[in-house]
XYZ file of C-alpha atoms in Angstrom:
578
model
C 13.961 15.288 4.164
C 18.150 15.373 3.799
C 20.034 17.820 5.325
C 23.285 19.466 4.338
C 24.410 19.497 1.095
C 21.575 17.413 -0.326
C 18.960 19.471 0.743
C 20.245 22.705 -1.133
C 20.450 20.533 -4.060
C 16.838 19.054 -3.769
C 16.177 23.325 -4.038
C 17.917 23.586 -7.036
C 16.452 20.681 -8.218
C 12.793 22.286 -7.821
C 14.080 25.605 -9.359
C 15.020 23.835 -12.474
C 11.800 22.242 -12.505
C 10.073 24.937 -11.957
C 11.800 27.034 -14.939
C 11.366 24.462 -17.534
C 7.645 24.527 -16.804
C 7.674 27.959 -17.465
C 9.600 27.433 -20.584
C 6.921 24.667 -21.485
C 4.258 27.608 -20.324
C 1.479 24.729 -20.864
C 1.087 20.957 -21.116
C -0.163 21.232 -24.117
C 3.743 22.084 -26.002
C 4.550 18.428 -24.534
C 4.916 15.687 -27.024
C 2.287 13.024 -25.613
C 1.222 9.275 -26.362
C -1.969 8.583 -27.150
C -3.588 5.365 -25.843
C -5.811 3.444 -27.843
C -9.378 4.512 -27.514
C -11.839 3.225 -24.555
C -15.475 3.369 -24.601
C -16.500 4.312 -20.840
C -20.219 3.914 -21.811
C -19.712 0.574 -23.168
C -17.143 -0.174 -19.898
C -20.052 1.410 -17.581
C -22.626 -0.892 -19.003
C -20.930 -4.067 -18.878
C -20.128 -3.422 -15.205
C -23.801 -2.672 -14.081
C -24.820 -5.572 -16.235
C -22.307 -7.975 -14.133
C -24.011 -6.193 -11.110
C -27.309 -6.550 -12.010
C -26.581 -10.082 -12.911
C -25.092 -10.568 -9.888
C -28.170 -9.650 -7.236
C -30.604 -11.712 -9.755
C -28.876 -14.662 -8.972
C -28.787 -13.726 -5.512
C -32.979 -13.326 -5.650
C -32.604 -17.392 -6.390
C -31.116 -17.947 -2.765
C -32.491 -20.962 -1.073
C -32.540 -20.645 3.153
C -32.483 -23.295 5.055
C -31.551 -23.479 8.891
C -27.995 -23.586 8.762
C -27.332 -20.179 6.405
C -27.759 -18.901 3.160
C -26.839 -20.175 -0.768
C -25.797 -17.485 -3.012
C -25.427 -19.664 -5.766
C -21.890 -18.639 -6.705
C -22.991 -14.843 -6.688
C -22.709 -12.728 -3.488
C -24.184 -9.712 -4.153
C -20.890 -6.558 -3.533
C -18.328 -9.283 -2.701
C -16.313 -8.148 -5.186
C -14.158 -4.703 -5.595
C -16.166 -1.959 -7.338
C -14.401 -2.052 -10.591
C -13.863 1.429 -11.592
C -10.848 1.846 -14.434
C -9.356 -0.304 -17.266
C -6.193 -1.662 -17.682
C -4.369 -0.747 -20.752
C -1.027 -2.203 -20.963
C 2.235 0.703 -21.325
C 5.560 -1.422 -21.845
C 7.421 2.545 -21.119
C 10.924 2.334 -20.008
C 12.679 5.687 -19.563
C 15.910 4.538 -20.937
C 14.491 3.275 -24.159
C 15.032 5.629 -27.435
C 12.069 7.156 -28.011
C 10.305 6.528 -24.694
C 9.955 10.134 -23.471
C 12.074 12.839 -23.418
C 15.658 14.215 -21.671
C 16.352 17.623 -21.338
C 18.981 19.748 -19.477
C 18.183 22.841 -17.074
C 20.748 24.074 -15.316
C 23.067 21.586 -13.178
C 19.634 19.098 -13.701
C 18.755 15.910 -16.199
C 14.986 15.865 -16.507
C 12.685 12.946 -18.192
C 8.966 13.465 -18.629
C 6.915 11.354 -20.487
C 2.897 12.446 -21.194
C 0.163 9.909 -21.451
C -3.244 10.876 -22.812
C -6.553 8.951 -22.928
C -9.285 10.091 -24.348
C -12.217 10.388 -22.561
C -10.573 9.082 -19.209
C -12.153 10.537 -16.205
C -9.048 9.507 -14.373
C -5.923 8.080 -15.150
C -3.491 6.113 -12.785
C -0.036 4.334 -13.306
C 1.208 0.848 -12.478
C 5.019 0.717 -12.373
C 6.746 -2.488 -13.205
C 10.014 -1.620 -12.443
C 10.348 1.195 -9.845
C 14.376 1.783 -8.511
C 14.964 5.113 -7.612
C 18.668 6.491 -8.089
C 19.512 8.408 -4.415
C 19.442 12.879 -5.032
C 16.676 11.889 -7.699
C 13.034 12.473 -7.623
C 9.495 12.120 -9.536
C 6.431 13.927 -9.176
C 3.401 12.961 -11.045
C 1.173 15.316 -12.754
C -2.342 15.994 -14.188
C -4.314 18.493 -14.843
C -5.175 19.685 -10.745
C -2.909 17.812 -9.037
C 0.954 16.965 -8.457
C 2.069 14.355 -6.794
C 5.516 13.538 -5.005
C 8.744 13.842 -4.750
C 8.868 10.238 -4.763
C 12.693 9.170 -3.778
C 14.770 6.313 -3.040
C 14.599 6.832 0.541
C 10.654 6.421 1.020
C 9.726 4.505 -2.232
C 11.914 2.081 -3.127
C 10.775 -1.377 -2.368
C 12.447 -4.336 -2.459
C 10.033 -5.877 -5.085
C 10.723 -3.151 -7.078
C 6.398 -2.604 -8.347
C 4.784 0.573 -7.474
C 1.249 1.618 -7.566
C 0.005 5.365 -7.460
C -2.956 7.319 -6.708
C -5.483 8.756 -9.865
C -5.581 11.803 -11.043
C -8.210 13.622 -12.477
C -8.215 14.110 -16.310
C -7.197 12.764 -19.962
C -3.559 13.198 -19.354
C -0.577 12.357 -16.633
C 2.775 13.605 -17.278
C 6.005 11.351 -15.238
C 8.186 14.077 -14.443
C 12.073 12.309 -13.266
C 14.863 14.733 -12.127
C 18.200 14.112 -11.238
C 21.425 16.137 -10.544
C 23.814 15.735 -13.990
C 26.804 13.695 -13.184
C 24.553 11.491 -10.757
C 26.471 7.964 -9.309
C 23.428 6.040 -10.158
C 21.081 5.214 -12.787
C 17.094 5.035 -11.989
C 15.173 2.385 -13.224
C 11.649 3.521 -14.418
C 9.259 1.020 -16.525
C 5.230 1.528 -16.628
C 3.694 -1.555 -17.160
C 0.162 -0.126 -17.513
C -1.972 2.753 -17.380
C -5.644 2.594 -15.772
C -8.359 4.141 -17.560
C -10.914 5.657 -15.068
C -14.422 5.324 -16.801
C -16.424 5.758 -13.426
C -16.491 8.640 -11.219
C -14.819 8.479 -8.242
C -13.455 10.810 -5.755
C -9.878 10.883 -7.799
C -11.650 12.207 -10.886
C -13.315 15.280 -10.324
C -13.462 18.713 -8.044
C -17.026 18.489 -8.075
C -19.453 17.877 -5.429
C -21.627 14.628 -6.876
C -23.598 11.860 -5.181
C -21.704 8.380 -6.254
C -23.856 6.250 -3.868
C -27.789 5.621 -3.373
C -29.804 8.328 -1.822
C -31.078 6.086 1.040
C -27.235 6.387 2.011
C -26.011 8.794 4.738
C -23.472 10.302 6.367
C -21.065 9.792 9.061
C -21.631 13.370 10.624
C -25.434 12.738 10.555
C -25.660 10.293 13.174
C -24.198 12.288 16.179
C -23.173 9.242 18.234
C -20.413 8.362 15.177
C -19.830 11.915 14.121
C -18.600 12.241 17.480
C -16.751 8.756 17.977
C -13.486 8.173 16.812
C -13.879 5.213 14.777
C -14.974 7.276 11.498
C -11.223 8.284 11.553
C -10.223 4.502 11.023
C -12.302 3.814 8.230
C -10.670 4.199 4.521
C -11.031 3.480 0.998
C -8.649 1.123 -0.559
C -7.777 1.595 -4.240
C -6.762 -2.813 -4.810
C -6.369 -4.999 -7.781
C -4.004 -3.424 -10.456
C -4.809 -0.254 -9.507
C -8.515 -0.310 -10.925
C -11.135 -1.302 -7.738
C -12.621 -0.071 -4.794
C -12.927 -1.499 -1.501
C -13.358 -0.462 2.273
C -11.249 -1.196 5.275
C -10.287 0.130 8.542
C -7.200 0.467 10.516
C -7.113 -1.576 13.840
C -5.404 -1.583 17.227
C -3.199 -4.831 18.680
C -3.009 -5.852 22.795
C 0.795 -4.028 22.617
C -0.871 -1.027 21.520
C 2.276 -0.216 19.877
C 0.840 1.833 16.738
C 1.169 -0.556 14.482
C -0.114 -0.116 10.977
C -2.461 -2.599 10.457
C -5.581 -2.298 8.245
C -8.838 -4.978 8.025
C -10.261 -5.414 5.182
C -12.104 -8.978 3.113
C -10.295 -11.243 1.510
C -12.411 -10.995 -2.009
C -11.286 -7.396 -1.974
C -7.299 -8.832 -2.115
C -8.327 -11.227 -4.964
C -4.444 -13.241 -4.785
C -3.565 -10.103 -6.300
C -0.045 -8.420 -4.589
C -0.705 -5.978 -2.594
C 2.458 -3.890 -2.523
C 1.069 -1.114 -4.950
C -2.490 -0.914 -3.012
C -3.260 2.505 -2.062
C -5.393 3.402 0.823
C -7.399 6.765 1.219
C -8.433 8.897 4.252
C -10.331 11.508 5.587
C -12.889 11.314 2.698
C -15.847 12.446 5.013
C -18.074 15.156 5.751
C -17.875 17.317 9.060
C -20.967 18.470 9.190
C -24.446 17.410 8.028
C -25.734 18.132 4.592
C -23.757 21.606 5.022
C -24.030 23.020 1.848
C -21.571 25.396 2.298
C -18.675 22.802 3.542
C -15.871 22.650 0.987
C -15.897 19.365 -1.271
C -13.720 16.916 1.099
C -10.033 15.247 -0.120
C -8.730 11.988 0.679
C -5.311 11.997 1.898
C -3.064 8.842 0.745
C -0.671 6.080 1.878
C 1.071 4.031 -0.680
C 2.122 -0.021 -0.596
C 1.042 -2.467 1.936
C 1.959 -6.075 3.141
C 0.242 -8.886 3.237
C 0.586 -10.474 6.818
C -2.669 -13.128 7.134
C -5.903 -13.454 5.243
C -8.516 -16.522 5.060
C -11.597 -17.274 2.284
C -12.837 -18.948 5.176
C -14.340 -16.152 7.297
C -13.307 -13.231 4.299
C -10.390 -11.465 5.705
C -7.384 -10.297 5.051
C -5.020 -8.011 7.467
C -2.536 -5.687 5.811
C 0.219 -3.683 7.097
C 0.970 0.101 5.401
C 4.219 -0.011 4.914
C 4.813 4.322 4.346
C 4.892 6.147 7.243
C 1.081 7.477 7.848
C 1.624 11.046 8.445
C 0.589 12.286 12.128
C -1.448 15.438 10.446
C -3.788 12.540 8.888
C -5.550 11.831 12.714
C -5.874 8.163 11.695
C -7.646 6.278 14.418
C -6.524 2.657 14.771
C -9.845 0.825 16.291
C -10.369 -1.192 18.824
C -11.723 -4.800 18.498
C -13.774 -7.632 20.273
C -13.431 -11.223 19.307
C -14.987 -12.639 21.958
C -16.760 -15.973 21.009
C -20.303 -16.268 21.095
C -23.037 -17.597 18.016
C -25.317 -14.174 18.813
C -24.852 -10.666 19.682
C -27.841 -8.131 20.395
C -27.666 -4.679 20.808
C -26.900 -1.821 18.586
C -24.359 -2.235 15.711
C -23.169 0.201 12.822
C -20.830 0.155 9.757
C -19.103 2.556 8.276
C -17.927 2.372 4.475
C -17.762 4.415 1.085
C -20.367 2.972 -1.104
C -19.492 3.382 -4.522
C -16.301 5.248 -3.601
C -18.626 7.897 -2.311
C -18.080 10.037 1.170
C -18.307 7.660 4.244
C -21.309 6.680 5.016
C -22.927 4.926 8.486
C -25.710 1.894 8.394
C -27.112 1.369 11.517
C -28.840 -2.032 12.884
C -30.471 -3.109 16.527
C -31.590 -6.425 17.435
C -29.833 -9.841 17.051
C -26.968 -11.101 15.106
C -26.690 -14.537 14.539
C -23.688 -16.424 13.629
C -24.932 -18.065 9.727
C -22.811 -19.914 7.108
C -22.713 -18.980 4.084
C -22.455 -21.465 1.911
C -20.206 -19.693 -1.347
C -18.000 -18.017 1.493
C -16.106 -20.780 3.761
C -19.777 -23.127 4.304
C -19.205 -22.678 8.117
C -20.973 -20.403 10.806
C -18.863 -17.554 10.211
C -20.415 -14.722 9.533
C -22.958 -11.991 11.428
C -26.027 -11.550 9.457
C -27.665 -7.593 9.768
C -31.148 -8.748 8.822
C -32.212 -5.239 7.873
C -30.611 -2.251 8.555
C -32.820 0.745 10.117
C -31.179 3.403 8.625
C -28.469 3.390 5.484
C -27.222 0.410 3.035
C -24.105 -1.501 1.750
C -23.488 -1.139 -1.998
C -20.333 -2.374 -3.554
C -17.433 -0.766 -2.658
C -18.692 -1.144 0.829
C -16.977 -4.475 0.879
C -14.251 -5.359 3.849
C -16.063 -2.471 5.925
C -15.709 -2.401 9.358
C -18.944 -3.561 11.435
C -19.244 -1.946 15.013
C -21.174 -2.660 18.076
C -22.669 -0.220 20.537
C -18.865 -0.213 22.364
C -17.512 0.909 19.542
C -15.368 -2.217 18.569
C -15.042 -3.677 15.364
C -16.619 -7.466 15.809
C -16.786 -7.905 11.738
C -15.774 -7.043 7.947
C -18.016 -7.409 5.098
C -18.420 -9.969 2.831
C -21.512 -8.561 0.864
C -25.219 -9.508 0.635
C -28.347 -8.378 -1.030
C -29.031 -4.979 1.022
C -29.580 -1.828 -1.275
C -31.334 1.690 -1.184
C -34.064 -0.434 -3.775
C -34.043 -3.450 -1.134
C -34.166 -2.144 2.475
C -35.397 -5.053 4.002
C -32.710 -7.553 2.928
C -29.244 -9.049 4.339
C -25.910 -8.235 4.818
C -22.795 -10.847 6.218
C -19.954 -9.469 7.845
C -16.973 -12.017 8.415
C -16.891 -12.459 12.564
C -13.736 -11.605 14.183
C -14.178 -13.984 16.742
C -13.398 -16.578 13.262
C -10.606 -14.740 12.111
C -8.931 -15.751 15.589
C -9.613 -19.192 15.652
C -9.703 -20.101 11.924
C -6.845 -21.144 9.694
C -4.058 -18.245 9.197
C -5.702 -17.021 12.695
C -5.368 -13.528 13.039
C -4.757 -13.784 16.689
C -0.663 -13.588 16.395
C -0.561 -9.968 14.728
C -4.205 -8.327 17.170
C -2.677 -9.847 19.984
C 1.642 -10.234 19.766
C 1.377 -10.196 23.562
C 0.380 -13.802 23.529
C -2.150 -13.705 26.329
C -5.285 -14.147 24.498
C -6.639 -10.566 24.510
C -10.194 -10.857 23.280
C -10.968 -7.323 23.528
C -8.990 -3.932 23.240
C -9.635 -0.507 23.331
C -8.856 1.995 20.510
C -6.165 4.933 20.081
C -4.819 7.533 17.585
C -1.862 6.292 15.841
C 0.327 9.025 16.689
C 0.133 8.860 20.073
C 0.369 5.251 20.216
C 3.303 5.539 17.806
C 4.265 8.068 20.179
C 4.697 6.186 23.281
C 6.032 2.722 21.412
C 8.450 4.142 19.711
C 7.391 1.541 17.022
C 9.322 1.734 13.951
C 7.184 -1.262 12.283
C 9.485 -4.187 11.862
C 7.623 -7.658 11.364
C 8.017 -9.146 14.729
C 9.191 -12.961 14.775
C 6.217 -15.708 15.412
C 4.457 -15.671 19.098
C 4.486 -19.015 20.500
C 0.646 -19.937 21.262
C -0.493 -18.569 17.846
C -0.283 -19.742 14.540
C 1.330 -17.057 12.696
C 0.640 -17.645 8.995
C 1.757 -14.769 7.018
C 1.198 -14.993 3.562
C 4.170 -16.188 1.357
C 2.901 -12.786 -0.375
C 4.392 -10.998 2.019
C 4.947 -7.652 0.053
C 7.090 -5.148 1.557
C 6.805 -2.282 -0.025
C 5.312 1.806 -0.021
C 4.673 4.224 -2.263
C 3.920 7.940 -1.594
C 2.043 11.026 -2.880
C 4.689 13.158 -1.103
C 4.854 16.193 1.207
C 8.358 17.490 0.691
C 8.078 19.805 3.346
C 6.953 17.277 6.482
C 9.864 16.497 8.862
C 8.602 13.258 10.198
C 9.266 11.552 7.149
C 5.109 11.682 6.182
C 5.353 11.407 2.985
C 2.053 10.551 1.482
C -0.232 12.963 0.175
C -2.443 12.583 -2.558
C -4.522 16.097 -2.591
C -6.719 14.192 -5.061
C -9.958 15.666 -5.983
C -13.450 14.492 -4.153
C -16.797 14.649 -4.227
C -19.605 15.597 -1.937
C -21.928 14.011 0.669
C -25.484 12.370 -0.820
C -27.062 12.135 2.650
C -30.747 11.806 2.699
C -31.340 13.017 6.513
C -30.719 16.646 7.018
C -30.574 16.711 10.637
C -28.299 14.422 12.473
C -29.589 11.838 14.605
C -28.298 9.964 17.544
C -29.336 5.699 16.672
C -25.576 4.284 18.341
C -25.331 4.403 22.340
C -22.260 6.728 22.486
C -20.350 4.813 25.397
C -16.913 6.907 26.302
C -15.953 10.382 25.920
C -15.951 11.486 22.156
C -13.512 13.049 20.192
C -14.500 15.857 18.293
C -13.966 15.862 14.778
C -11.729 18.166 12.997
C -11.257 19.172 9.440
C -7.482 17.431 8.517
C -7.088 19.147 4.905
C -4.176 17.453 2.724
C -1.028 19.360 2.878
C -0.334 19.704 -0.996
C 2.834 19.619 -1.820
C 2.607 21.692 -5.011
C -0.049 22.875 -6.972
C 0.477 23.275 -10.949
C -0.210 27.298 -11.001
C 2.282 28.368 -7.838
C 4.822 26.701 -9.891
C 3.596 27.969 -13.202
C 3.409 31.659 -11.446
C 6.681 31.562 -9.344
C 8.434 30.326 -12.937
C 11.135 31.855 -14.916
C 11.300 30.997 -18.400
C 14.674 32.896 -19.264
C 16.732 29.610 -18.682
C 17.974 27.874 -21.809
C 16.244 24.012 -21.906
C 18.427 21.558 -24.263
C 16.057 18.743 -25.332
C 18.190 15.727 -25.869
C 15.657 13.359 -26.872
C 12.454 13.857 -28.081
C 9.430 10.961 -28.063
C 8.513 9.754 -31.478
C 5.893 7.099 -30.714
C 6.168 4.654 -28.211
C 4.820 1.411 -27.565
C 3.502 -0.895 -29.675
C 2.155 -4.022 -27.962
C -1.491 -2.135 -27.245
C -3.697 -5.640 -26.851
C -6.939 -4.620 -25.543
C -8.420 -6.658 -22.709
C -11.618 -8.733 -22.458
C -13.498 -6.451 -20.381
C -13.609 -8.081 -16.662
C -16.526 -6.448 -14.768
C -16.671 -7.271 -11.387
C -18.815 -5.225 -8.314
């Protein structure tokens, strides 16, 4: 937040904003665009046919004694496709493109986009520079989102990706003082088009994933670990997938920012305007009466290493991760070896659903897969005892009885309709000796740490001092960051958090599906737990306080008003992909 002078204006600011939504009393009075019309039930069907497709070429494996042939078709190694892409071309300076109005000493822009039908609707910005005193919030019909400002979001690549919200419509709302030095550039070079349900699109409590799933507080060994709080969904490609990840320690313990995740869930896509997703868990076990849980949001990541080779791909988020978020960052263990036995778990949001824990015991073997790198690689969970994978599991965390990640996964044929079949997780132990070796960003100490405990970022952050600059290449290790080395954040903003945490998303969720209604204790608990604590999003504003708190005795000059806008709306060869 600015002090002085600009923060009395940012007040103002808000006042006028707030008065010209009174004026507009309701959404509805807003002149709005109105995409060209998507057919979710069509969209729905062509993805489950791609996934259906998908595991029956899997059922065509051939085993031998080396690994396993998917034939071109890993069952869940690919994002779980949840929104279409319909392009925008929107620039806020073309005629016709939205509208200006004055209130008071302000210049405000909004622009309304409906679809029809959409469950949720995101934006993908093409050309983000914010002007400094300015701001934009993003609205639909529950949620508001920002201020965005120069300070936090502007990137040097200039994209920007945001979170969904919930609804047919979302309403750009830009505000600057009148007389400002500099000009914002705002273009929107597409709109997604949610058509599947996911924890962005609704306030209602619904099971996304398969029954045979279950939940992170019903296991009491996890529930009461710290690693759950490291786990996160990642909204990827252009704004329109799911995949899983988790946030993970280095040797210098320094708080860095880094998040594991697979490297089919990256896609050669940029990653600057990927979104990642929090604290979307239950605290209790099939507790009726717990409220429906919220993730909480960072925006725009970095590339820094990833390999098809072994599946991985480590990103850094680049926005500040607010402290109130209790993000874990988890410890590891690459230590080489072709079998593990013990007890392992993952933890993941199938479907985009709640996190959810699968839990294995016995051996993992080191097996090639022969569509995924053709080397020894990757851990195969023969069956899991309790729990599944489903897509939108991919680049989940795997976790052995010490509580250290040892894998990410790839995908495999495991399902609540096929309990007794496979899953691959990439091996960590490959990411550090394979091409683009991870090694240089888990271990910038240079001494070959194999193993390392875990911590909460904001104490590590805490006693670093880390401010998250890219340090320079450590001799010993092959650091290969990617020449798509985006540097760049976005942020569902918390105006009123003095630490600079700026990313909130307050975005709507849904509730647990767990099938066991008592929790049970499968993981050795090794350590002192943490117990786990309800971290609700800070909101920054909610739609009625400012339609309530509202004056609408202000006089609102509209200087421009929106005609129609856009013309080039091609639609797209439906790409389904799981």
């Amino acid at each position: 937040m600015r002090t002085g002078q600009a923060q009395v204006q940012v007040a103002g600011r808000f006042a006028a904003l707030n008065r010209l939504r009174s004026f507009a009393k309701t959404d509805d009075v807003m002149t709005e665009y109105s995409l060209p019309l998507q057919d979710n039930a069509a969209l729905r069907q062509a993805v489950d046919a791609e996934e259906r497709d998908c595991v029956a070429k899997a059922s065509h494996k051939t085993n031998d004694s080396f690994g396993v042939n998917f034939n071109n078709s890993i069952p869940k190694a690919v994002p779980f496709k949840f929104g279409q892409l319909v392009p925008l071309n929107l620039n806020m300076h073309q005629a016709g493109h939205g509208e200006w109005l004055e209130v008071d000493d302000a210049r405000i822009w909004r622009f309304k986009v409906k679809s029809a039908g959409a469950l949720s609707l995101s934006l993908y910005f093409s050309k983000f520079e914010l002007a400094p005193n300015s701001e934009l919030y993003i609205r639909g019909r529950d949620q508001v989102f920002g201020a965005f400002t120069a300070d936090v979001n502007n990137k040097d690549d200039g994209v920007f990706g945001v979170a969904p919200v919930a609804g047919e419509y979302i309403i750009l709302e830009y505000i600057e003082p009148i007389g400002n030095d500099r000009v914002s550039q705002i273009e929107v070079g597409h709109v997604v088009h949610g058509f599947r349900e996911t924890p962005f699109s609704s306030v209602e409590a619904q099971a996304l994933s398969g029954a045979c799933n279950i939940g992170v507080a019903c296991v009491d060994s996890v529930r009461s670990a710290d690693q759950m709080h490291s786990v996160a969904l990642l909204i990827n490609g252009n704004g329109d997938s799911f995949c899983s990840g988790a946030m993970i320690n280095n040797s210098a313990r320094q708080g860095r920012q880094l998040f594991l995740t697979a490297d089919h869930c990256i896609n050669n896509n940029s990653v600057s305007n990927f979104v990642v997703g929090f604290n979307y868990q239950y605290q209790r076990c099939n507790d009726p009466l717990e409220p429906v849980p919220k993730p909480v949001t960072a925006h725009g990541m970095r590339l820094l290493t990833k390999s098809k080779e072994s599946d991985f791909a480590l990103l850094e988020v680049i926005e500040k991760i607010p402290d109130r978020y209790n993000v874990f960052l988890a410890g590891y263990d690459a230590t080489p070896g072709a079998r593990k036995v013990g007890s392992f778990y993952g933890i993941h949001h199938p479907r985009c659903d709640v996190k959810k824990v699968s839990v294995f015991s016995g051996n993992l073997d080191l097996i090639r897969v022969v569509d995924a790198g053709n080397k020894p690689n990757y851990w195969k969970v023969t069956s899991w005892a309790k729990g599944t994978t489903e897509p939108g599991s991919s680049g989940s965390p795997l976790f052995d009885a010490n509580h250290s990640i040892i894998g990410h996964l790839l995908g495999g044929e495991a399902s609540c309709s096929k309990t007794n079949s496979a899953d691959y997780y990439g091996a960590l132990s490959k990411d550090w000796s394979g091409p683009n070796s991870i090694a240089a960003f888990l271990d910038p100490t240079n001494k070959n740490v194999l193993k390392v405990d875990g911590g909460y970022l904001n104490v590590l952050r805490a006693a670093s001092q880390y401010e998250g600059e890219i340090p320079s290449n450590n001799e010993g290790h092959k650091d290969t960051a990617s020449s798509d080395s985006d540097s760049g954040s976005d942020s569902s903003s918390d105006t009123d958090d003095s630490d600079s945490d700026t990313s909130d998303s307050s975005s709507e969720d849904y509730s647990d599906s767990d099938s066991d209604s008592d929790s049970e204790d499968d993981v050795p608990s090794h350590g002192a737990g943490r117990g786990v604590s309800s971290i609700p999003p800070a909101s920054y504003l909610q739609s009625s306080a400012l339609l309530s708190s509202a004056r609408s005795s202000h006089t609102v000059t509209v200087t421009a008003t929106m005609t129609h806008v856009v013309t080039n709306f091609l639609t797209e060869t439906v790409t389904v992909a799981r």
